[in-house]
Amino acid sequence: MARYGMLIDLTLCAQCSACTVACEALYGLPAGESGVHLRSFETGRFPAVQRITLPVQCMHCQEPPCVQVCPTGATYRDPATGTVQMDYERCVGCRYCMTACPYGARQFDEAQGTVAKCVFCTSRVEQGLQPACVETCIGQARLFGNLGDPTSEVSRAIAERKAVPLHPELGTQPSVFYVF
Amino acid sequence: MGNAGVGERRISRRRFLAGSGAAVAGLALAGSLARRARPGGRAWAASAPPSAPEKLVPSICQMCSTHCGILVHVRDGKITRITGNPEDPVSRGRLCARGQAGLQVVYDPDRLRQPLRRDASGAFRPVSWEQAFREIGAKLAELRSKEGPQALVWLTHPEVLASWEQRFLNAYGSPNWTPHAPTCYSSRNVGWLATLGAVPSGDYANTRYYVSFGRGINDGISNPQVQGLMTARRHGAHLVAFDPRLSGFASLADEWVPVRPGTDLAVVLAMIHVLIAERLVRPEAVAQTVGFEELARAVAPYTPDWAAEKSGVDAATITRIARGLAAAAPAAFVDPGWHGPQGGMYWNGVALTRATACLNALLGNLGQKGGLKLPGASPLPDEKSLALLQPIPEAPKLPRFDGAGGPEWPLAKGMGRAQALPEVIESGKPYPVRAVVVYHTNPVRAYPDGDRLVRALRKLDLVVVIDHQMSDTAWTAADYVLPESTYLERLGPVQVSGGNLVLPQPAIPPIYDTLGEDEILRRLAQATGLGAAFGYTLEEYNAALLAPLGLRPADLAEREVPLPVRAPAAAQPAALKTPSGKIELASSAMVQAGGPAVPVWEPPLVEPDGGNFRLITGHVPMHTHTSTENLAYLHALMPENQLWIHPSRARALGIAEGDLVEVRSEVASQRLKAHLTEGIVPEAVWMAHGFGCISPAQRLAYGKGASDAVLTPVRSAPYSGACAAAETLVTVRKVV
């Protein structure tokens, strides 16, 4: 049993959106429907101003609120990988999961009438490849691997760089960690 | 201004965020995380990558001038994806958003598909290539005999086939091959050539202390330099951004030091003062230079307190950063610059570049690990030595239309002064210009005062635009629009990239009735009666370039998963290409051009008066000039630009976030939405370069955002002739 996870080190993120386009291009998605989106937040007053730019995507929670509210079981946690996946045949497009996700990581696909999100590129990972966003990241800000193995590169980096998930207090146990 | 003491109140991103998990959580909860779904979508699980093998074609990205090595994924004759080539030392298998979006250059539904000619009603009608060449060639030949060859001006970017364009003009007899340099890097090149005899780059990956003045390597993105600098950061390098606004790089750096626009020069001079006054310059660094005593005398009055008065950066910060550079030297450098304040945005750009060069010289970092490095010599033979290219048409002796390289602008040689074009057309001086060919540049939205340029171009006998999209220039002014095959559909000249020889080769055949620039030049030459100048193809040209190295084009092309051929080791010049062979802190070339021997303080040309603003501009990582706004992926990332304005100034003008505002300069006005941010000096407003498309043929980009270039008056900075675009004052009002 693996638990796939990701580290996004914002001190190395060039804010270039290469991850966003990598996802769109790999999956042939319509422009703007990527699984990763950059969000910026500004705090402080001139000249003590800080702007944080945060790539946001499905956090692949171990306690995913989206799974709990899904009435059809279309969204589920895959125990083999620890990822949150979608069964599009079962999705009825009710969007409860979008409401439940505290990270705003899900989006509605009007054409399909279903909800879509980052799938951690599990089909690539099975072939020994990296997720597309990790492969192209020009700052090497992203690391992907097995959080279940404390000796994996991603696990060690999370510990060494003191990476934190978003909203740990919600008890969702996200699998995406950030270095601020 | 009220921003003196900036440095002492600066914040460290790590300190700001330390223990702020709650604050971070609060940010992430902000409502802007929710996205609106878009119509026309398709589920991505259903379109997961098929397992069928793809053909991978190695080539070079041409979405900007960095030229990263790419792998073009082709399945069933269609490009499905572009990724970085892991074997290429420039991209190292990683690509920015633009590089990956390159396939949309091919499949953009608004792309040019056939040659067009404007008819008497002003509408474009399809025309055959044969007819287009015949008519354009006849006109050019007639012009040459009636007005003289100097009546033709060629405007170009990105200059991949520059030597072919120059050969065409030499054969024709016109001296007017004109790159985009003055809108970009003219001042940087003039300053560095005077000091070092070459424009250096930085050893980003190994630096310990990096300082940028207005250069945002992840704003006007350079993939290999970002990769290098982030590697340095992982090893603990300290990154400092001097910038009037909180740019992408400034928000990423260890410290952002806001500086009043146009005053970077004062800060750099004061840092030189600190290094000399505190005896932080090693004798071996001084030994590489000439003019140290002269420089020391000149900077004696430029104390940190003096610079603080000018720049708004407090003296302690200037002193601390100068000491930081010295302590890390020689693995420390101040970025040589590209397009920003060193590049020629300000009147004092050459002085700033020279001061930057002197500061680096005093760090003794030239050729040192983590310092500056000179470009290597090209392993390719000099074109003049190739039998295939004989006879070489001689460069015409006529003066240029813009005076570059002449008595008034000796240091602008080779870079031109493209912005002079409207005045020359209007006045007929120094001689009438009657025809313009535009290759892959968009002067009416890239050069200053674009509306004046449109009016001028419309007076000409002939305007030909070669592009793959209906640019603003094509739409407003072209008589003929010649569609070029994209870089993914055509062969290119052999390139030296990252110390390797690389062949830009087509991944697919052209999908429309388009031609490569090489073929356009050959056939245009034939139609103009200059066919003898191009008695060879691009394939033959590449073969001739490689033959002296014992290589054939096939050696570079015939690889499924490519391994670029390592170029022969480039010999470093024994001495610098300056008159003294040393680093010229005091420059004889500058003195000959009427300048000061050593860099001294020069003020910016204009000062905002409290009621108006200085307009500053810059690049963003998802767009390249005006060439990418119509590509769907990149458009979705940033569909329009906004006017960054400090909230205190906005409030006084009754402007709220998202309000439509009018920005007016002495030459034009533009409308765009306001973005209120604390991340900008209150005396300036900022907008991203490249928007405000006026070509309705580009349906996504049309009418989105505003053009910065249109607002810029035509100016030419001293020595370099750079456009000094940031010497523009504007008023801002809410549109009601």
Short mmCIF file of N, CA and C in Angstrom, two decimals, chain B residues 355-451:
data_model
loop_
_atom_site.label_atom_id
_atom_site.label_comp_id
_atom_site.label_asym_id
_atom_site.label_seq_id
_atom_site.Cartn_x
_atom_site.Cartn_y
_atom_site.Cartn_z
N ALA B 355 28.00 51.09 -14.81
CA ALA B 355 28.21 51.03 -13.36
C ALA B 355 28.06 49.60 -12.87
N THR B 356 27.08 48.88 -13.42
CA THR B 356 26.89 47.47 -13.06
C THR B 356 28.12 46.66 -13.45
N ALA B 357 28.65 46.94 -14.63
CA ALA B 357 29.85 46.23 -15.10
C ALA B 357 31.03 46.53 -14.18
N CYS B 358 31.17 47.79 -13.76
CA CYS B 358 32.28 48.16 -12.86
C CYS B 358 32.13 47.48 -11.51
N LEU B 359 30.89 47.47 -10.99
CA LEU B 359 30.65 46.84 -9.69
C LEU B 359 31.04 45.35 -9.76
N ASN B 360 30.62 44.68 -10.84
CA ASN B 360 31.00 43.28 -11.01
C ASN B 360 32.52 43.13 -11.10
N ALA B 361 33.15 44.03 -11.84
CA ALA B 361 34.61 43.94 -12.00
C ALA B 361 35.30 44.03 -10.64
N LEU B 362 34.78 44.90 -9.77
CA LEU B 362 35.42 45.06 -8.46
C LEU B 362 35.20 43.84 -7.57
N LEU B 363 34.20 43.02 -7.92
CA LEU B 363 34.01 41.76 -7.19
C LEU B 363 34.97 40.68 -7.71
N GLY B 364 35.67 40.99 -8.80
CA GLY B 364 36.63 40.05 -9.37
C GLY B 364 35.96 38.76 -9.83
N ASN B 365 34.74 38.88 -10.36
CA ASN B 365 33.96 37.66 -10.62
C ASN B 365 34.02 37.17 -12.06
N LEU B 366 34.73 37.87 -12.93
CA LEU B 366 34.72 37.47 -14.35
C LEU B 366 35.44 36.15 -14.54
N GLY B 367 34.70 35.19 -15.10
CA GLY B 367 35.28 33.87 -15.34
C GLY B 367 35.37 33.00 -14.09
N GLN B 368 34.87 33.51 -12.96
CA GLN B 368 34.96 32.75 -11.71
C GLN B 368 33.67 31.95 -11.48
N LYS B 369 33.79 30.86 -10.77
CA LYS B 369 32.61 30.06 -10.42
C LYS B 369 31.63 30.91 -9.63
N GLY B 370 30.39 30.92 -10.10
CA GLY B 370 29.37 31.71 -9.41
C GLY B 370 29.39 33.18 -9.77
N GLY B 371 30.26 33.55 -10.73
CA GLY B 371 30.33 34.96 -11.14
C GLY B 371 29.81 35.15 -12.56
N LEU B 372 30.47 36.04 -13.29
CA LEU B 372 30.06 36.28 -14.67
C LEU B 372 30.91 35.44 -15.62
N LYS B 373 30.30 35.14 -16.77
CA LYS B 373 31.09 34.41 -17.77
C LYS B 373 30.87 35.02 -19.15
N LEU B 374 31.90 34.95 -19.95
CA LEU B 374 31.82 35.48 -21.31
C LEU B 374 31.26 34.41 -22.23
N PRO B 375 30.58 34.84 -23.29
CA PRO B 375 30.10 33.84 -24.25
C PRO B 375 31.28 33.17 -24.93
N GLY B 376 31.14 31.86 -25.19
CA GLY B 376 32.20 31.13 -25.90
C GLY B 376 32.16 31.46 -27.38
N ALA B 377 33.25 31.21 -28.04
CA ALA B 377 33.29 31.42 -29.49
C ALA B 377 32.45 30.35 -30.15
N SER B 378 31.80 30.70 -31.26
CA SER B 378 30.97 29.73 -31.96
C SER B 378 31.84 28.68 -32.64
N PRO B 379 31.44 27.44 -32.55
CA PRO B 379 32.21 26.38 -33.24
C PRO B 379 31.92 26.36 -34.74
N LEU B 380 30.90 27.12 -35.16
CA LEU B 380 30.54 27.10 -36.59
C LEU B 380 31.51 27.99 -37.37
N PRO B 381 31.78 27.62 -38.62
CA PRO B 381 32.70 28.42 -39.43
C PRO B 381 32.09 29.78 -39.79
N ASP B 382 32.96 30.73 -40.05
CA ASP B 382 32.52 32.04 -40.55
C ASP B 382 31.87 31.82 -41.91
N GLU B 383 30.68 32.39 -42.07
CA GLU B 383 29.95 32.20 -43.34
C GLU B 383 30.80 32.62 -44.55
N LYS B 384 31.62 33.64 -44.35
CA LYS B 384 32.41 34.17 -45.48
C LYS B 384 33.37 33.13 -46.04
N SER B 385 33.68 32.11 -45.21
CA SER B 385 34.64 31.10 -45.65
C SER B 385 33.99 29.98 -46.46
N LEU B 386 32.66 29.97 -46.56
CA LEU B 386 31.97 28.85 -47.21
C LEU B 386 31.89 29.05 -48.72
N ALA B 387 32.36 28.06 -49.45
CA ALA B 387 32.34 28.13 -50.92
C ALA B 387 30.91 28.28 -51.44
N LEU B 388 29.98 27.60 -50.78
CA LEU B 388 28.58 27.62 -51.22
C LEU B 388 28.03 29.03 -51.31
N LEU B 389 28.49 29.89 -50.41
CA LEU B 389 27.88 31.21 -50.29
C LEU B 389 28.57 32.26 -51.17
N GLN B 390 29.56 31.84 -51.95
CA GLN B 390 30.27 32.80 -52.80
C GLN B 390 29.47 33.11 -54.06
N PRO B 391 29.53 34.30 -54.62
CA PRO B 391 30.19 35.45 -54.01
C PRO B 391 29.31 36.06 -52.91
N ILE B 392 29.96 36.58 -51.88
CA ILE B 392 29.23 37.21 -50.78
C ILE B 392 28.86 38.63 -51.21
N PRO B 393 27.57 38.96 -51.21
CA PRO B 393 27.21 40.35 -51.57
C PRO B 393 27.83 41.32 -50.56
N GLU B 394 28.36 42.39 -51.07
CA GLU B 394 29.02 43.35 -50.18
C GLU B 394 28.02 44.20 -49.41
N ALA B 395 28.37 44.51 -48.18
CA ALA B 395 27.50 45.38 -47.39
C ALA B 395 27.51 46.78 -48.00
N PRO B 396 26.34 47.37 -48.19
CA PRO B 396 26.30 48.70 -48.82
C PRO B 396 26.96 49.76 -47.94
N LYS B 397 27.53 50.76 -48.60
CA LYS B 397 28.22 51.83 -47.86
C LYS B 397 27.27 52.99 -47.51
N LEU B 398 26.03 52.91 -47.97
CA LEU B 398 25.09 54.00 -47.73
C LEU B 398 24.81 54.17 -46.24
N PRO B 399 24.49 55.39 -45.81
CA PRO B 399 24.12 55.58 -44.39
C PRO B 399 22.75 54.97 -44.12
N ARG B 400 22.56 54.54 -42.87
CA ARG B 400 21.27 53.97 -42.48
C ARG B 400 20.21 55.06 -42.34
N PHE B 401 18.95 54.66 -42.49
CA PHE B 401 17.85 55.61 -42.33
C PHE B 401 17.80 56.19 -40.93
N ASP B 402 18.26 55.40 -39.92
CA ASP B 402 18.12 55.81 -38.51
C ASP B 402 19.42 56.33 -37.92
N GLY B 403 20.46 56.43 -38.74
CA GLY B 403 21.72 57.00 -38.25
C GLY B 403 22.55 56.07 -37.40
N ALA B 404 22.05 54.86 -37.10
CA ALA B 404 22.81 53.96 -36.23
C ALA B 404 24.14 53.60 -36.87
N GLY B 405 25.20 53.69 -36.09
CA GLY B 405 26.53 53.40 -36.60
C GLY B 405 27.17 54.59 -37.28
N GLY B 406 26.38 55.65 -37.50
CA GLY B 406 26.91 56.87 -38.12
C GLY B 406 27.49 57.80 -37.07
N PRO B 407 27.85 59.03 -37.48
CA PRO B 407 28.53 59.94 -36.55
C PRO B 407 27.70 60.26 -35.30
N GLU B 408 26.36 60.29 -35.44
CA GLU B 408 25.55 60.66 -34.27
C GLU B 408 25.34 59.48 -33.32
N TRP B 409 25.29 58.27 -33.87
CA TRP B 409 25.00 57.09 -33.04
C TRP B 409 26.04 56.00 -33.28
N PRO B 410 27.32 56.29 -33.03
CA PRO B 410 28.36 55.29 -33.36
C PRO B 410 28.21 53.99 -32.58
N LEU B 411 27.76 54.09 -31.33
CA LEU B 411 27.72 52.89 -30.49
C LEU B 411 26.48 52.04 -30.74
N ALA B 412 25.51 52.58 -31.48
CA ALA B 412 24.29 51.82 -31.79
C ALA B 412 24.47 50.94 -33.00
N LYS B 413 25.69 50.83 -33.49
CA LYS B 413 25.97 50.04 -34.69
C LYS B 413 25.47 48.60 -34.51
N GLY B 414 24.78 48.12 -35.52
CA GLY B 414 24.28 46.75 -35.49
C GLY B 414 22.96 46.59 -34.76
N MET B 415 22.53 47.62 -34.05
CA MET B 415 21.29 47.50 -33.28
C MET B 415 20.17 48.37 -33.84
N GLY B 416 20.56 49.36 -34.61
CA GLY B 416 19.55 50.21 -35.24
C GLY B 416 18.83 51.11 -34.25
N ARG B 417 17.94 51.90 -34.83
CA ARG B 417 17.11 52.80 -34.01
C ARG B 417 15.73 52.76 -34.67
N ALA B 418 15.10 51.58 -34.51
CA ALA B 418 13.87 51.30 -35.25
C ALA B 418 12.80 52.35 -35.01
N GLN B 419 12.82 52.94 -33.81
CA GLN B 419 11.75 53.89 -33.46
C GLN B 419 11.80 55.17 -34.30
N ALA B 420 12.92 55.36 -35.05
CA ALA B 420 13.04 56.56 -35.88
C ALA B 420 12.17 56.47 -37.13
N LEU B 421 11.63 55.30 -37.40
CA LEU B 421 10.96 55.07 -38.68
C LEU B 421 9.84 56.07 -38.99
N PRO B 422 8.89 56.31 -38.07
CA PRO B 422 7.81 57.24 -38.44
C PRO B 422 8.33 58.63 -38.80
N GLU B 423 9.30 59.12 -38.04
CA GLU B 423 9.83 60.45 -38.32
C GLU B 423 10.51 60.50 -39.68
N VAL B 424 11.24 59.43 -40.00
CA VAL B 424 11.93 59.39 -41.29
C VAL B 424 10.91 59.34 -42.43
N ILE B 425 9.87 58.55 -42.25
CA ILE B 425 8.84 58.46 -43.31
C ILE B 425 8.15 59.82 -43.46
N GLU B 426 7.83 60.45 -42.31
CA GLU B 426 7.12 61.73 -42.37
C GLU B 426 7.97 62.82 -43.02
N SER B 427 9.25 62.87 -42.65
CA SER B 427 10.09 63.99 -43.08
C SER B 427 10.83 63.72 -44.38
N GLY B 428 10.95 62.45 -44.75
CA GLY B 428 11.76 62.12 -45.93
C GLY B 428 13.24 62.34 -45.68
N LYS B 429 13.63 62.51 -44.42
CA LYS B 429 15.04 62.75 -44.10
C LYS B 429 15.57 61.64 -43.21
N PRO B 430 16.79 61.16 -43.41
CA PRO B 430 17.80 61.67 -44.36
C PRO B 430 17.48 61.33 -45.82
N TYR B 431 16.55 60.41 -46.04
CA TYR B 431 16.13 60.11 -47.41
C TYR B 431 14.77 59.43 -47.33
N PRO B 432 14.04 59.42 -48.43
CA PRO B 432 12.71 58.79 -48.38
C PRO B 432 12.80 57.28 -48.18
N VAL B 433 11.99 56.77 -47.28
CA VAL B 433 11.78 55.33 -47.14
C VAL B 433 10.44 55.03 -47.80
N ARG B 434 10.42 54.06 -48.71
CA ARG B 434 9.19 53.80 -49.48
C ARG B 434 8.62 52.41 -49.25
N ALA B 435 9.42 51.49 -48.71
CA ALA B 435 8.94 50.12 -48.52
C ALA B 435 9.48 49.55 -47.21
N VAL B 436 8.64 48.76 -46.54
CA VAL B 436 9.05 48.12 -45.30
C VAL B 436 8.63 46.66 -45.35
N VAL B 437 9.56 45.78 -44.99
CA VAL B 437 9.23 44.37 -44.77
C VAL B 437 9.34 44.11 -43.27
N VAL B 438 8.32 43.46 -42.73
CA VAL B 438 8.28 43.19 -41.29
C VAL B 438 8.30 41.68 -41.10
N TYR B 439 9.34 41.18 -40.41
CA TYR B 439 9.41 39.74 -40.16
C TYR B 439 9.20 39.45 -38.68
N HIS B 440 8.10 38.78 -38.36
CA HIS B 440 7.85 38.26 -37.01
C HIS B 440 8.04 39.27 -35.90
N THR B 441 7.79 40.51 -36.19
CA THR B 441 7.77 41.50 -35.13
C THR B 441 6.51 42.30 -35.36
N ASN B 442 6.11 43.05 -34.36
CA ASN B 442 4.81 43.70 -34.42
C ASN B 442 5.00 45.17 -34.04
N PRO B 443 5.66 45.92 -34.94
CA PRO B 443 6.10 47.28 -34.57
C PRO B 443 4.98 48.18 -34.06
N VAL B 444 3.77 48.05 -34.58
CA VAL B 444 2.75 49.01 -34.17
C VAL B 444 2.25 48.74 -32.74
N ARG B 445 2.63 47.61 -32.17
CA ARG B 445 2.33 47.35 -30.77
C ARG B 445 3.58 46.98 -29.98
N ALA B 446 4.76 47.22 -30.54
CA ALA B 446 6.01 46.92 -29.84
C ALA B 446 6.95 48.12 -29.82
N TYR B 447 6.90 48.97 -30.86
CA TYR B 447 7.73 50.15 -30.89
C TYR B 447 6.94 51.32 -30.29
N PRO B 448 7.61 52.40 -29.90
CA PRO B 448 6.89 53.54 -29.31
C PRO B 448 5.87 54.15 -30.26
N ASP B 449 4.87 54.78 -29.68
CA ASP B 449 3.87 55.56 -30.43
C ASP B 449 3.36 54.80 -31.65
N GLY B 450 2.79 53.65 -31.39
CA GLY B 450 2.34 52.76 -32.46
C GLY B 450 1.32 53.38 -33.39
N ASP B 451 0.47 54.26 -32.86
CA ASP B 451 -0.56 54.85 -33.73
C ASP B 451 0.08 55.75 -34.78
#
